[in-house]
């Protein structure tokens, strides 16, 4: 019961000047992290991992509204993020990466597996 009651998702407000303000970025749930990894694995061919769209995917699974609800986690939402500047997406990605303990070593591990 104690575990069920704990609110362990972290939200951080991130300033994105190119977007004229800030967005809320939160840590992923366990299921969202699994979906993130499964999506990347599903694009692999042989032992070569296709990392295209990885930053957009992570941003779509971590940008939330003030109530903590994902804002860009569908096809239309991802399309919006895909059209934004690499700089602005990278600003959000770096925070999402840190909040979700997703290091470059984790990315390399995904590639190995």
PDB file of C-alpha atoms in Angstrom:
ATOM      1  CA  UNK A   1       0.000   0.000   0.000  1.00  0.00           C
ATOM      2  CA  UNK A   2       2.857   2.351   0.839  1.00  0.00           C
ATOM      3  CA  UNK A   3       4.425   1.882  -2.610  1.00  0.00           C
ATOM      4  CA  UNK A   4       1.090   2.454  -4.341  1.00  0.00           C
ATOM      5  CA  UNK A   5       0.640   5.771  -2.534  1.00  0.00           C
ATOM      6  CA  UNK A   6       4.079   7.177  -3.319  1.00  0.00           C
ATOM      7  CA  UNK A   7       4.162   9.793  -6.077  1.00  0.00           C
ATOM      8  CA  UNK A   8       7.608   9.135  -7.547  1.00  0.00           C
ATOM      9  CA  UNK A   9       7.236  10.762 -10.966  1.00  0.00           C
ATOM     10  CA  UNK A  10       9.348  13.915 -11.110  1.00  0.00           C
ATOM     11  CA  UNK A  11       8.261  16.967 -13.125  1.00  0.00           C
ATOM     12  CA  UNK A  12      10.623  19.744 -14.119  1.00  0.00           C
ATOM     13  CA  UNK A  13       9.726  22.964 -15.892  1.00  0.00           C
ATOM     14  CA  UNK A  14      12.055  23.523 -18.839  1.00  0.00           C
ATOM     15  CA  UNK A  15      12.542  26.876 -20.514  1.00  0.00           C
ATOM     16  CA  UNK A  16      12.457  26.566 -24.302  1.00  0.00           C
ATOM     17  CA  UNK A  17      13.049  30.088 -25.649  1.00  0.00           C
ATOM     18  CA  UNK A  18      12.333  29.039 -29.233  1.00  0.00           C
ATOM     19  CA  UNK A  19       8.810  28.067 -28.137  1.00  0.00           C
ATOM     20  CA  UNK A  20       8.222  31.313 -26.267  1.00  0.00           C
ATOM     21  CA  UNK A  21       8.075  29.834 -22.789  1.00  0.00           C
ATOM     22  CA  UNK A  22       8.467  26.618 -20.897  1.00  0.00           C
ATOM     23  CA  UNK A  23       7.163  23.055 -20.908  1.00  0.00           C
ATOM     24  CA  UNK A  24       6.775  20.485 -18.161  1.00  0.00           C
ATOM     25  CA  UNK A  25       8.979  17.430 -18.559  1.00  0.00           C
ATOM     26  CA  UNK A  26       8.427  14.439 -16.311  1.00  0.00           C
ATOM     27  CA  UNK A  27       9.976  11.102 -15.650  1.00  0.00           C
ATOM     28  CA  UNK A  28       8.423   8.147 -17.463  1.00  0.00           C
ATOM     29  CA  UNK A  29       6.447   5.395 -15.824  1.00  0.00           C
ATOM     30  CA  UNK A  30       7.860   1.892 -16.028  1.00  0.00           C
ATOM     31  CA  UNK A  31       5.419   1.069 -18.837  1.00  0.00           C
ATOM     32  CA  UNK A  32       6.385   4.187 -20.802  1.00  0.00           C
ATOM     33  CA  UNK A  33      10.061   3.268 -20.491  1.00  0.00           C
ATOM     34  CA  UNK A  34       9.251  -0.221 -21.793  1.00  0.00           C
ATOM     35  CA  UNK A  35       7.344   1.331 -24.718  1.00  0.00           C
ATOM     36  CA  UNK A  36      10.299   3.611 -25.442  1.00  0.00           C
ATOM     37  CA  UNK A  37      12.743   0.709 -25.553  1.00  0.00           C
ATOM     38  CA  UNK A  38      10.351  -1.544 -27.506  1.00  0.00           C
ATOM     39  CA  UNK A  39       9.871   1.153 -30.140  1.00  0.00           C
ATOM     40  CA  UNK A  40      13.614   1.472 -30.617  1.00  0.00           C
ATOM     41  CA  UNK A  41      14.108  -2.312 -30.721  1.00  0.00           C
ATOM     42  CA  UNK A  42      11.274  -2.709 -33.230  1.00  0.00           C
ATOM     43  CA  UNK A  43      13.205  -0.594 -35.721  1.00  0.00           C
ATOM     44  CA  UNK A  44      16.387  -2.623 -35.455  1.00  0.00           C
ATOM     45  CA  UNK A  45      17.636  -4.540 -38.432  1.00  0.00           C
ATOM     46  CA  UNK A  46      19.964  -7.374 -37.617  1.00  0.00           C
ATOM     47  CA  UNK A  47      22.373  -5.979 -35.064  1.00  0.00           C
ATOM     48  CA  UNK A  48      22.007  -2.365 -36.261  1.00  0.00           C
ATOM     49  CA  UNK A  49      19.685  -0.130 -34.256  1.00  0.00           C
ATOM     50  CA  UNK A  50      17.828   2.669 -36.054  1.00  0.00           C
ATOM     51  CA  UNK A  51      17.984   5.641 -33.692  1.00  0.00           C
ATOM     52  CA  UNK A  52      16.119   8.059 -35.971  1.00  0.00           C
ATOM     53  CA  UNK A  53      13.282   9.674 -34.089  1.00  0.00           C
ATOM     54  CA  UNK A  54      14.599   8.618 -30.683  1.00  0.00           C
ATOM     55  CA  UNK A  55      14.731  12.179 -29.351  1.00  0.00           C
ATOM     56  CA  UNK A  56      11.216  12.916 -30.610  1.00  0.00           C
ATOM     57  CA  UNK A  57       9.941   9.694 -29.042  1.00  0.00           C
ATOM     58  CA  UNK A  58      11.485  10.478 -25.657  1.00  0.00           C
ATOM     59  CA  UNK A  59      10.106  14.023 -25.738  1.00  0.00           C
ATOM     60  CA  UNK A  60       6.650  12.716 -26.650  1.00  0.00           C
ATOM     61  CA  UNK A  61       6.718  10.388 -23.637  1.00  0.00           C
ATOM     62  CA  UNK A  62       7.806  13.105 -21.201  1.00  0.00           C
ATOM     63  CA  UNK A  63       6.199  16.470 -22.110  1.00  0.00           C
ATOM     64  CA  UNK A  64       3.122  16.874 -19.913  1.00  0.00           C
ATOM     65  CA  UNK A  65       0.482  19.493 -19.167  1.00  0.00           C
ATOM     66  CA  UNK A  66      -0.073  21.026 -15.746  1.00  0.00           C
ATOM     67  CA  UNK A  67      -2.108  17.965 -14.689  1.00  0.00           C
ATOM     68  CA  UNK A  68       0.726  15.608 -15.644  1.00  0.00           C
ATOM     69  CA  UNK A  69      -0.985  14.259 -18.775  1.00  0.00           C
ATOM     70  CA  UNK A  70       1.136  13.539 -21.846  1.00  0.00           C
ATOM     71  CA  UNK A  71       0.618  16.139 -24.576  1.00  0.00           C
ATOM     72  CA  UNK A  72       2.388  14.703 -27.640  1.00  0.00           C
ATOM     73  CA  UNK A  73       2.223  10.920 -27.231  1.00  0.00           C
ATOM     74  CA  UNK A  74       0.164  10.188 -30.337  1.00  0.00           C
ATOM     75  CA  UNK A  75       1.019  10.304 -34.036  1.00  0.00           C
ATOM     76  CA  UNK A  76      -0.238  13.881 -34.469  1.00  0.00           C
ATOM     77  CA  UNK A  77       1.696  15.050 -31.419  1.00  0.00           C
ATOM     78  CA  UNK A  78       4.901  13.446 -32.600  1.00  0.00           C
ATOM     79  CA  UNK A  79       4.408  15.075 -35.995  1.00  0.00           C
ATOM     80  CA  UNK A  80       4.316  18.466 -34.264  1.00  0.00           C
ATOM     81  CA  UNK A  81       7.547  17.739 -32.388  1.00  0.00           C
ATOM     82  CA  UNK A  82       9.203  16.480 -35.579  1.00  0.00           C
ATOM     83  CA  UNK A  83       8.650  19.894 -37.171  1.00  0.00           C
ATOM     84  CA  UNK A  84      10.361  21.806 -34.356  1.00  0.00           C
ATOM     85  CA  UNK A  85      13.978  22.923 -34.385  1.00  0.00           C
ATOM     86  CA  UNK A  86      16.658  20.450 -33.416  1.00  0.00           C
ATOM     87  CA  UNK A  87      17.873  22.922 -30.798  1.00  0.00           C
ATOM     88  CA  UNK A  88      14.518  23.172 -29.029  1.00  0.00           C
ATOM     89  CA  UNK A  89      13.910  19.416 -29.159  1.00  0.00           C
ATOM     90  CA  UNK A  90      17.408  18.806 -27.815  1.00  0.00           C
ATOM     91  CA  UNK A  91      16.760  21.183 -24.889  1.00  0.00           C
ATOM     92  CA  UNK A  92      13.794  19.049 -23.826  1.00  0.00           C
ATOM     93  CA  UNK A  93      15.550  15.768 -24.666  1.00  0.00           C
ATOM     94  CA  UNK A  94      18.514  16.503 -22.393  1.00  0.00           C
ATOM     95  CA  UNK A  95      16.239  17.098 -19.397  1.00  0.00           C
ATOM     96  CA  UNK A  96      14.093  14.045 -20.226  1.00  0.00           C
ATOM     97  CA  UNK A  97      17.253  11.959 -20.534  1.00  0.00           C
ATOM     98  CA  UNK A  98      18.475  13.099 -17.108  1.00  0.00           C
ATOM     99  CA  UNK A  99      15.091  12.671 -15.362  1.00  0.00           C
ATOM    100  CA  UNK A 100      14.782   9.140 -16.723  1.00  0.00           C
ATOM    101  CA  UNK A 101      18.331   8.010 -15.981  1.00  0.00           C
ATOM    102  CA  UNK A 102      18.837   7.422 -19.689  1.00  0.00           C
ATOM    103  CA  UNK A 103      22.545   7.848 -20.226  1.00  0.00           C
ATOM    104  CA  UNK A 104      24.560   7.510 -23.403  1.00  0.00           C
ATOM    105  CA  UNK A 105      25.645   4.170 -21.927  1.00  0.00           C
ATOM    106  CA  UNK A 106      22.001   3.077 -21.887  1.00  0.00           C
ATOM    107  CA  UNK A 107      21.712   4.007 -25.562  1.00  0.00           C
ATOM    108  CA  UNK A 108      24.834   1.965 -26.311  1.00  0.00           C
ATOM    109  CA  UNK A 109      23.339  -0.935 -24.335  1.00  0.00           C
ATOM    110  CA  UNK A 110      20.184  -0.756 -26.470  1.00  0.00           C
ATOM    111  CA  UNK A 111      22.394  -0.930 -29.549  1.00  0.00           C
ATOM    112  CA  UNK A 112      24.236  -3.985 -28.213  1.00  0.00           C
ATOM    113  CA  UNK A 113      21.046  -5.835 -27.323  1.00  0.00           C
TER     114      UNK A 113
END
